[in-house]
Short mmCIF file of C-alpha atoms and ligand atoms in Angstrom, two decimals:
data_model
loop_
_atom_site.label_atom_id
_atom_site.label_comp_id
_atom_site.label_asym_id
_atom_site.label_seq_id
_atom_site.Cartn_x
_atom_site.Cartn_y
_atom_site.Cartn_z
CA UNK A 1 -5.88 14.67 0.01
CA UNK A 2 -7.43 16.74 -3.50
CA UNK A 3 -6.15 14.29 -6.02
CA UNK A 4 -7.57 16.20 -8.55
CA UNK A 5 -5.59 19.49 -7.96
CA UNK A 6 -2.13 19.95 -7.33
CA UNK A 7 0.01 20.49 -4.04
CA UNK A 8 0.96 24.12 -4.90
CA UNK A 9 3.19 25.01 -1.99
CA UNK A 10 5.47 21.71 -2.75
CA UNK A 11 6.27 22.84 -6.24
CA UNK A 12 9.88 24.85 -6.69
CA UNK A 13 9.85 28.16 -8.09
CA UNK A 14 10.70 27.66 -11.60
CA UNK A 15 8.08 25.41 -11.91
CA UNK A 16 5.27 27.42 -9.98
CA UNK A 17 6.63 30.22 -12.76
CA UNK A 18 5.74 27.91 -15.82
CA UNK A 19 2.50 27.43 -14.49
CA UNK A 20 1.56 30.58 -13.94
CA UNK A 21 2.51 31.40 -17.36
CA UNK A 22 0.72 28.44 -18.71
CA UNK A 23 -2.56 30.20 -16.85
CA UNK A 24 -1.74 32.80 -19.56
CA UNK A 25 -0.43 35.54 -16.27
CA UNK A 26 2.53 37.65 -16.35
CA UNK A 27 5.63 35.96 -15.07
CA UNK A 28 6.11 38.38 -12.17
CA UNK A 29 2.92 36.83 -10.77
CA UNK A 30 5.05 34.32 -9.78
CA UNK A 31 6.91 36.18 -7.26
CA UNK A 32 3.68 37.23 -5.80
CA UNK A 33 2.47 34.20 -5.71
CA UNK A 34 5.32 32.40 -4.01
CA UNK A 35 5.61 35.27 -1.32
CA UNK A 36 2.31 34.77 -0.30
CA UNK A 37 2.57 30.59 -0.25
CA UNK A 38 6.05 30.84 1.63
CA UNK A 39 6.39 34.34 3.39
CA UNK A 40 2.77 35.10 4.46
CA UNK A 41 1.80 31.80 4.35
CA UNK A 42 -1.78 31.84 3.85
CA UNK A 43 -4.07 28.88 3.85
CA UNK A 44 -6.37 30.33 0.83
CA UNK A 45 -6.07 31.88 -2.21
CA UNK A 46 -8.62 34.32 -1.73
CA UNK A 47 -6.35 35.79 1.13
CA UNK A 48 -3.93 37.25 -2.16
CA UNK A 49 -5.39 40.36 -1.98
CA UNK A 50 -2.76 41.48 -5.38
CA UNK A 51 -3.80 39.36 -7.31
CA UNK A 52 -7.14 39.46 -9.55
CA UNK A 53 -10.09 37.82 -8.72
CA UNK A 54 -10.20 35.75 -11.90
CA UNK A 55 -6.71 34.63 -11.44
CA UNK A 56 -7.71 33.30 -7.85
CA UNK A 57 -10.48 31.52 -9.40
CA UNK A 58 -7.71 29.99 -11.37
CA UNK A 59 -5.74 29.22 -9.13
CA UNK A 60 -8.75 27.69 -6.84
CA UNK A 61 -9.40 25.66 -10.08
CA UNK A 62 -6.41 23.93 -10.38
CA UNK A 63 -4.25 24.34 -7.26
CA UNK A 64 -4.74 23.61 -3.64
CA UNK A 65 -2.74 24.61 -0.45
CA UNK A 66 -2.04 21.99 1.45
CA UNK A 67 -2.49 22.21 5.61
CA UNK A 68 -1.45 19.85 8.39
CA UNK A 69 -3.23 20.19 12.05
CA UNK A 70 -2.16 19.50 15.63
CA UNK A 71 -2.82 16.21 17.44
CA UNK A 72 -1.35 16.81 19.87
CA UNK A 73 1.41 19.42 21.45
CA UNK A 74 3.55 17.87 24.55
CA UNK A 75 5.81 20.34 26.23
CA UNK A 76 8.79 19.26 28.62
CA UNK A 77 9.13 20.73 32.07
CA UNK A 78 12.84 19.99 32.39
CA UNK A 79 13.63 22.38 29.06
CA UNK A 80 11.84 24.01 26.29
CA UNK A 81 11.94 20.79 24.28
CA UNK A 82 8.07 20.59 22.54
CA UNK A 83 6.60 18.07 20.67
CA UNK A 84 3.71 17.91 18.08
CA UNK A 85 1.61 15.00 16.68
CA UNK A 86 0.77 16.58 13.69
CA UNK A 87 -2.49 14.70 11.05
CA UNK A 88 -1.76 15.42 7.40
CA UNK A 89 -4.77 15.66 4.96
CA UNK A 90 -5.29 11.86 4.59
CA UNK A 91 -5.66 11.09 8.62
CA UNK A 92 -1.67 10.07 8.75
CA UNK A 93 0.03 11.13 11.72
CA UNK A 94 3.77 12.19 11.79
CA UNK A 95 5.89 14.07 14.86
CA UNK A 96 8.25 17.20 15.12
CA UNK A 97 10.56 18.21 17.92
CA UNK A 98 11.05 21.74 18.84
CA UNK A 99 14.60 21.88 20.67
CA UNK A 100 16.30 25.56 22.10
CA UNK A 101 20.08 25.08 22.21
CA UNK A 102 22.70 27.73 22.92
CA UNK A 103 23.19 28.38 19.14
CA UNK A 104 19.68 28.98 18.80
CA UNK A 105 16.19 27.05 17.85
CA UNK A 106 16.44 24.07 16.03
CA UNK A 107 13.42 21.82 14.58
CA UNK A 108 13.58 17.92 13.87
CA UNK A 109 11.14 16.78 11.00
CA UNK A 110 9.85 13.53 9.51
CA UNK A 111 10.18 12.61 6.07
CA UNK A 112 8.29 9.28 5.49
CA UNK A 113 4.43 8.30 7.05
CA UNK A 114 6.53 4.93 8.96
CA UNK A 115 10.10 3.72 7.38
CA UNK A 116 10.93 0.84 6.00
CA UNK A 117 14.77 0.35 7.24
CA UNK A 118 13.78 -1.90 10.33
CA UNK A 119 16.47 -0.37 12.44
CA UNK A 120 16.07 -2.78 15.30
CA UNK A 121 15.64 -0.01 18.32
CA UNK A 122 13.70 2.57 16.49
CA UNK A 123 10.28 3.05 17.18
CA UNK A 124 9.29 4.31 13.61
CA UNK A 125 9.77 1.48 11.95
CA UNK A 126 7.59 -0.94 13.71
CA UNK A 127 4.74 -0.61 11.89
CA UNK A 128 6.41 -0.44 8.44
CA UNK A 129 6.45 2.19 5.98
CA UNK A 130 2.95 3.56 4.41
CA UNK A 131 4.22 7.21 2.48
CA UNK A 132 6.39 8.99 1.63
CA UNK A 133 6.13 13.06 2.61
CA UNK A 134 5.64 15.76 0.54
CA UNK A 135 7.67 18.49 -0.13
CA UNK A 136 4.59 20.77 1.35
CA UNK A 137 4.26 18.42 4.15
CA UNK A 138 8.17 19.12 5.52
CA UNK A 139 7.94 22.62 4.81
CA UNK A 140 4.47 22.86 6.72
CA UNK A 141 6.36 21.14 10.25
CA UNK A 142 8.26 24.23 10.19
CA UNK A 143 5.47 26.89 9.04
CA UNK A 144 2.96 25.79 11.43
CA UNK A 145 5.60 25.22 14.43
CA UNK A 146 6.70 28.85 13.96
CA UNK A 147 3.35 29.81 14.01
CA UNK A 148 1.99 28.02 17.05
CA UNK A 149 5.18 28.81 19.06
CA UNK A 150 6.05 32.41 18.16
CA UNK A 151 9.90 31.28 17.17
CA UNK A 152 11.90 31.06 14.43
CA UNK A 153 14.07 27.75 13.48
CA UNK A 154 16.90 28.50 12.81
CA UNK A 155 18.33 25.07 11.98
CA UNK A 156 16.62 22.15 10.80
CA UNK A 157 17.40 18.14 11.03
CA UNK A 158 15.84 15.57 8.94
CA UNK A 159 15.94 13.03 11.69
CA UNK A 160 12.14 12.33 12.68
CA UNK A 161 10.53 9.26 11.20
CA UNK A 162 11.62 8.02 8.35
CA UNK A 163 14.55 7.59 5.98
CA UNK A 164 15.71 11.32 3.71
CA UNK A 165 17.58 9.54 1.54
CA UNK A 166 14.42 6.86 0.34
CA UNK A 167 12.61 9.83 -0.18
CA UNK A 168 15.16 11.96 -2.26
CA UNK A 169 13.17 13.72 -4.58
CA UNK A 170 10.98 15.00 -2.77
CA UNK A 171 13.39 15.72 0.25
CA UNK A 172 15.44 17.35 -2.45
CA UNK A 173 13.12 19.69 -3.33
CA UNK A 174 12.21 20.49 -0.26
CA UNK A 175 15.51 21.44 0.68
CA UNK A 176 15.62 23.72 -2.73
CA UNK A 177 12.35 25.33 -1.27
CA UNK A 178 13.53 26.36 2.09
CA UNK A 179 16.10 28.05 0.85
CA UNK A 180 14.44 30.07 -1.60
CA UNK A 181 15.21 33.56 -1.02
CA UNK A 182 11.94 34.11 -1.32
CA UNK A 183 10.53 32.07 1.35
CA UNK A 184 12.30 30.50 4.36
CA UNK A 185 15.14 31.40 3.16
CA UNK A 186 17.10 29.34 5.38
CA UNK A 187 20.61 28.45 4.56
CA UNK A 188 21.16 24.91 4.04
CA UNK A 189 24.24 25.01 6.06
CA UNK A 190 22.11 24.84 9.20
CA UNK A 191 20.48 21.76 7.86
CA UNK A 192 21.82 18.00 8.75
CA UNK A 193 20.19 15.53 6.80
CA UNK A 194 20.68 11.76 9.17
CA UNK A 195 21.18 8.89 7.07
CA UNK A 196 20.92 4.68 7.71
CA UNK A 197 23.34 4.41 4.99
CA UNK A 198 22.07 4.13 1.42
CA UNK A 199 25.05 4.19 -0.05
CA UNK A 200 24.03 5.33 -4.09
CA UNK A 201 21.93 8.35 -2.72
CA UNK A 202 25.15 9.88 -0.48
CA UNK A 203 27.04 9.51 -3.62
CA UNK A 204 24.23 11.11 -5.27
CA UNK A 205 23.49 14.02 -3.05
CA UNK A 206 27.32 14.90 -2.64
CA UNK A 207 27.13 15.88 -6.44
CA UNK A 208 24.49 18.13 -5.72
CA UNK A 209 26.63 20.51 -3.27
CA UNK A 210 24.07 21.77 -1.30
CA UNK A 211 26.34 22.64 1.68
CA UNK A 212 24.12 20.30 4.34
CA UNK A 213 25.53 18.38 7.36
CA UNK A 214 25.52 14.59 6.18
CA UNK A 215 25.04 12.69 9.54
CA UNK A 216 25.43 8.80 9.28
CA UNK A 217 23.53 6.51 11.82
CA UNK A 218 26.70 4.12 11.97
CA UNK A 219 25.69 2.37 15.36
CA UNK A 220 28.41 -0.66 15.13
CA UNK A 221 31.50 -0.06 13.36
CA UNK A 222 31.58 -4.16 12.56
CA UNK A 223 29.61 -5.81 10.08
CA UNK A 224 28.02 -8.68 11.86
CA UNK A 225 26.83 -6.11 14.63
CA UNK A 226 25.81 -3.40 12.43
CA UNK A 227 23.97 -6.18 10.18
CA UNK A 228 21.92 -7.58 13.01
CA UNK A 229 20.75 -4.27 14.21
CA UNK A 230 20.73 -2.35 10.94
CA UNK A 231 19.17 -4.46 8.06
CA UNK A 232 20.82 -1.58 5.54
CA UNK A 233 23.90 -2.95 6.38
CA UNK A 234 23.24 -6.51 4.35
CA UNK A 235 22.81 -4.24 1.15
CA UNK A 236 25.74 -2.03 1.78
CA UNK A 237 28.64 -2.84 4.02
CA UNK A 238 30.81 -0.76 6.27
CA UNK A 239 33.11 -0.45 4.05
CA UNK A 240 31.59 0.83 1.21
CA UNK A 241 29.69 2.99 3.30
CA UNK A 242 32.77 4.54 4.75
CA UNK A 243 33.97 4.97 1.07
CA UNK A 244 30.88 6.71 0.43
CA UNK A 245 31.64 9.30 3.48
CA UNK A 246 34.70 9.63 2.55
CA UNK A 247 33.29 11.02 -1.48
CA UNK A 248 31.37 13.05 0.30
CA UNK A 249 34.02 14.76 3.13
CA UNK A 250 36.10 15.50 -0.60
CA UNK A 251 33.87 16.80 -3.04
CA UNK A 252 32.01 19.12 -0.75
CA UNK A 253 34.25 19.69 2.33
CA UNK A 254 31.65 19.30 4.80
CA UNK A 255 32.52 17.09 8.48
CA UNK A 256 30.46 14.38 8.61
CA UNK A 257 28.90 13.34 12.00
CA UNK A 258 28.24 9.77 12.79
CA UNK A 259 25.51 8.98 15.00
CA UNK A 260 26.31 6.02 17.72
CA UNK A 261 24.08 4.97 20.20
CA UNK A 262 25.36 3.24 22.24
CA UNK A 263 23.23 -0.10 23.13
CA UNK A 264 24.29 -2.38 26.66
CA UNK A 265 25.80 -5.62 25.73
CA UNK A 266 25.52 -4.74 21.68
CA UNK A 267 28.04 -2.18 20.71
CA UNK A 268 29.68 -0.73 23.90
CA UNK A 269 32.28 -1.95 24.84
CA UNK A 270 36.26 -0.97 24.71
CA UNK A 271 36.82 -3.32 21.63
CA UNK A 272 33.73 -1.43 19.90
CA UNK A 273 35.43 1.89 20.48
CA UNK A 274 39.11 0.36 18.98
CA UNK A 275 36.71 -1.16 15.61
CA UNK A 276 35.68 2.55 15.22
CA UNK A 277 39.55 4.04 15.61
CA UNK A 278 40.46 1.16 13.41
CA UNK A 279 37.36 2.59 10.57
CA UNK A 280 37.76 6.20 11.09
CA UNK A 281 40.74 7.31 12.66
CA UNK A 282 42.83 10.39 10.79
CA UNK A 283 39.03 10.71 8.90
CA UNK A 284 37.99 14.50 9.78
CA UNK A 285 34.72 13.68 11.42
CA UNK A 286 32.71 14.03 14.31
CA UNK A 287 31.34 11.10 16.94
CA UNK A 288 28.27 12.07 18.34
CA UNK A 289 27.65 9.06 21.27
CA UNK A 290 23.50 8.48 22.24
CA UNK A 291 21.96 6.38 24.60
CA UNK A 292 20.15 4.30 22.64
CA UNK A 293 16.02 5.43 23.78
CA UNK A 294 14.23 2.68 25.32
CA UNK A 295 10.95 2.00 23.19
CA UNK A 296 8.32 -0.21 24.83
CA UNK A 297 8.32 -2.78 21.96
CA UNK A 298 12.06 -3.74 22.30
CA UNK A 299 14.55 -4.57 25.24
CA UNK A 300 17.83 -2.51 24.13
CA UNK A 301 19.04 -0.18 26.83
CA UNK A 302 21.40 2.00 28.72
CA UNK A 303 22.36 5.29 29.68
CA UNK A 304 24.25 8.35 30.42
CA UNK A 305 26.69 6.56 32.16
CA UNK A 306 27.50 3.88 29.43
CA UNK A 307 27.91 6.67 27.18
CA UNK A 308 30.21 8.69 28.85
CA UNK A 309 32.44 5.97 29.54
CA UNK A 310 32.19 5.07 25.82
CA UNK A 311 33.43 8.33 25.13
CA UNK A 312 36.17 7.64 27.19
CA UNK A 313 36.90 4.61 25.68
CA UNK A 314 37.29 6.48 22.27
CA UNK A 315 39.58 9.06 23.96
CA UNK A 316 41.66 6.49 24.45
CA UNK A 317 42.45 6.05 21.12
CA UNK A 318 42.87 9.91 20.66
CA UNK A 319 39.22 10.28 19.20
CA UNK A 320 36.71 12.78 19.62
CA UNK A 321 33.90 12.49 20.35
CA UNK A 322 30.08 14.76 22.31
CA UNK A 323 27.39 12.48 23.92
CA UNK A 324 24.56 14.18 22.80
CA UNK A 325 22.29 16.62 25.40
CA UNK A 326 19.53 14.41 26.52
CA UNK A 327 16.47 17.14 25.48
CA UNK A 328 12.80 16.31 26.09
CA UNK A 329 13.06 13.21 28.00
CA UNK A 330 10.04 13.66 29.70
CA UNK A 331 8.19 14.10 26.78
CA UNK A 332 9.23 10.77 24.64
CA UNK A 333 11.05 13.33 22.20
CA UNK A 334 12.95 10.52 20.43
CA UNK A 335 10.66 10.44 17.09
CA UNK A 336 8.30 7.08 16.41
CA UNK A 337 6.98 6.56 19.83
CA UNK A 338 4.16 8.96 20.21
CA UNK A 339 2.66 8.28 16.32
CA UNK A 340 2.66 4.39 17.46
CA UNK A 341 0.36 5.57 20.54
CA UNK A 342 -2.15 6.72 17.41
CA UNK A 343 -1.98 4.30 14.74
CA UNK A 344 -2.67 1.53 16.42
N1 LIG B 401 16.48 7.26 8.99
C1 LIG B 401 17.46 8.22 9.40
C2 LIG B 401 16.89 9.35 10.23
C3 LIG B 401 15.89 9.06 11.29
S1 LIG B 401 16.42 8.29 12.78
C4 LIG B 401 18.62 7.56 10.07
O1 LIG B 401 18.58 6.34 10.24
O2 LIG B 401 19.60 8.22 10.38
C5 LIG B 401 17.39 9.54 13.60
C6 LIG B 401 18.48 8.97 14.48
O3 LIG B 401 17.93 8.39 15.67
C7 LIG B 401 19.29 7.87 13.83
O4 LIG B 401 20.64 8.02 14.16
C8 LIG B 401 18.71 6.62 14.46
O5 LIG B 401 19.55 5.53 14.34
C9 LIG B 401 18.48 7.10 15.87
N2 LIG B 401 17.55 6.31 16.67
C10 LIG B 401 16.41 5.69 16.31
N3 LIG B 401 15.84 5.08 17.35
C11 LIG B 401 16.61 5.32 18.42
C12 LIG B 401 16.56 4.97 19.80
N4 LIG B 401 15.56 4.20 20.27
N5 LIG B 401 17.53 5.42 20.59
C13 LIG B 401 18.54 6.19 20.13
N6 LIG B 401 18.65 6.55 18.85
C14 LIG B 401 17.71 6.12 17.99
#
């Protein structure tokens, strides 16, 4: 990492406009400048063939564009699932999942080097948290993905290592940069952003109205289970949590989908699926049933077959509810698992 010069593809237009106007350069420059960081994507200024030479040597001066490279690509043979290792400037290692559903491509980014929730099955939070991501390091999962793989995402999840919502700012403007008419241009209602729970930063982010899917990892819908798994939970409870969703469903009128995996002899059995009808039953929302990923460092299991009849279980109560398409299982695609093969 330059720490001398700044990371000029994470900064947001407006602010990319002040400094080219502080470099003493017309403000249309700007434009320019932004189509060639987030349309053409080059890697070097000297590639911005409209722009004069002294303002490149400017620009070389004080800015630099920041790159990530490929560990390691894995692709699936059972679907088109891929998988990339990618290093970041400073030797850190963080994955992305390429996934092809019906409705199109869809990409899963990190956010954080690690995570520092200590979910109890996750693989990405083993070895703690070191960094957060930058705003140039999410965008550049999907620009060099695109790139290496001919395809076009057309919808994004922040569910890769890490936690969004402990990285809001930057995550924040990230999410103003990829939709930037001028770039991406994605619309951030193709984007789900998957949450532990941190109750202040939902309220915060519903405020904002950016139009995202808000998906909560929810897991057990009782404390003392939830607690034991989810270390979040001791700082913010179920309920207030569910209050939280609930501020959120109102002010911006988006379902929210809550993420249960369902773990054997934990959270799946037919008095689990009642404590969830009891929590969230007449609440407009979505149940999206896993099995839980087994990850070499922890014994928590099970399978299709627990989570189908889980699903039943909640149908018995009149709730709906998808177990989610098993994608890339060949390939570890559940996010944490190949970085740990690297770090350590
Ligand atoms: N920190 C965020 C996003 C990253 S995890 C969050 O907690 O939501 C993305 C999703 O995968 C979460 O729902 C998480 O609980 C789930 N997950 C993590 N490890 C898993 C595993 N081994 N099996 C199944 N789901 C897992």
């Amino acid at each position: 990492m330059n720490f001398e010069k700044t990371d000029i593809l994470s900064l947001e237009f407006e602010k990319l406009e002040r400094e080219v106007i502080a470099l003493g350069e017309a403000k249309f420059r700007a434009s320019q400048l932004f189509g060639w960081l987030h349309e053409k994507r080059v890697k070097s200024f000297d590639e911005m063939t409209n722009l004069s030479s002294s303002l490149r040597d400017k620009l070389n001066e004080r800015f630099y564009i920041n790159q990530i490279s490929v560990s390691k690509r894995l692709a699936s043979n059972k679907d088109n699932t891929v998988k990339y290792l990618y290093e970041l400037s400073d030797k850190n290692h963080i994955e992305t999942v390429l996934m092809e559903y019906d409705h199109g491509t869809s990409l899963c980014i990190s956010t954080q080097v690690g995570c520092k929730m200590g979910c109890k099955f996750c693989a990405s939070t083993i070895a703690g948290f070191k960094r957060n991501l930058t705003p140039s390091e999410m965008l550049l999962q999907i620009y060099e993905t695109e790139k290496l793989e001919g395809k076009k995402v057309q919808s994004l999840v922040l569910m890769g290592i890490g936690e969004p919502l402990d990285n809001f700012d930057n995550v924040i403007s990230f999410l103003r940069l990829l939709s930037d008419k001028r770039g991406k241009n994605l619309s951030l209602r193709h984007v789900s952003l998957s949450t532990c729970g941190i109750v202040p930063r939902i309220k915060e982010l519903a405020e904002l109205e950016l139009g995202i899917t808000l998906s909560v990892s929810l897991h057990a819908a009782n404390d003392s289970t939830r607690s034991k798994i989810m270390p979040i939970n001791n700082k913010y409870s179920i309920s207030e949590l569910i209050k939280a969703c609930k501020e959120y469903f109102s002010k911006t009128g988006r379902r929210i989908s809550f993420e249960y995996s369902v773990i054997d002899g934990v959270n799946d059995k037919h008095k689990n699926a009642e404590e969830i009808y009891k929590l969230l039953g007449g609440f407009n929302c979505h149940i999206n049933i896993i099995p839980v990923n087994k990850i070499k460092e922890r014994s928590f299991t099970s399978n299709r077959k627990s989570a189908n009849a889980f699903k039943k279980y909640l149908e018995d109560f009149g709730m709906n509810a998808t177990v989610r398409r098993t994608l890339g299982s060949d390939i570890d695609a559940a996010c944490g698992q190949l970085r740990r093969e690297y770090e350590i």
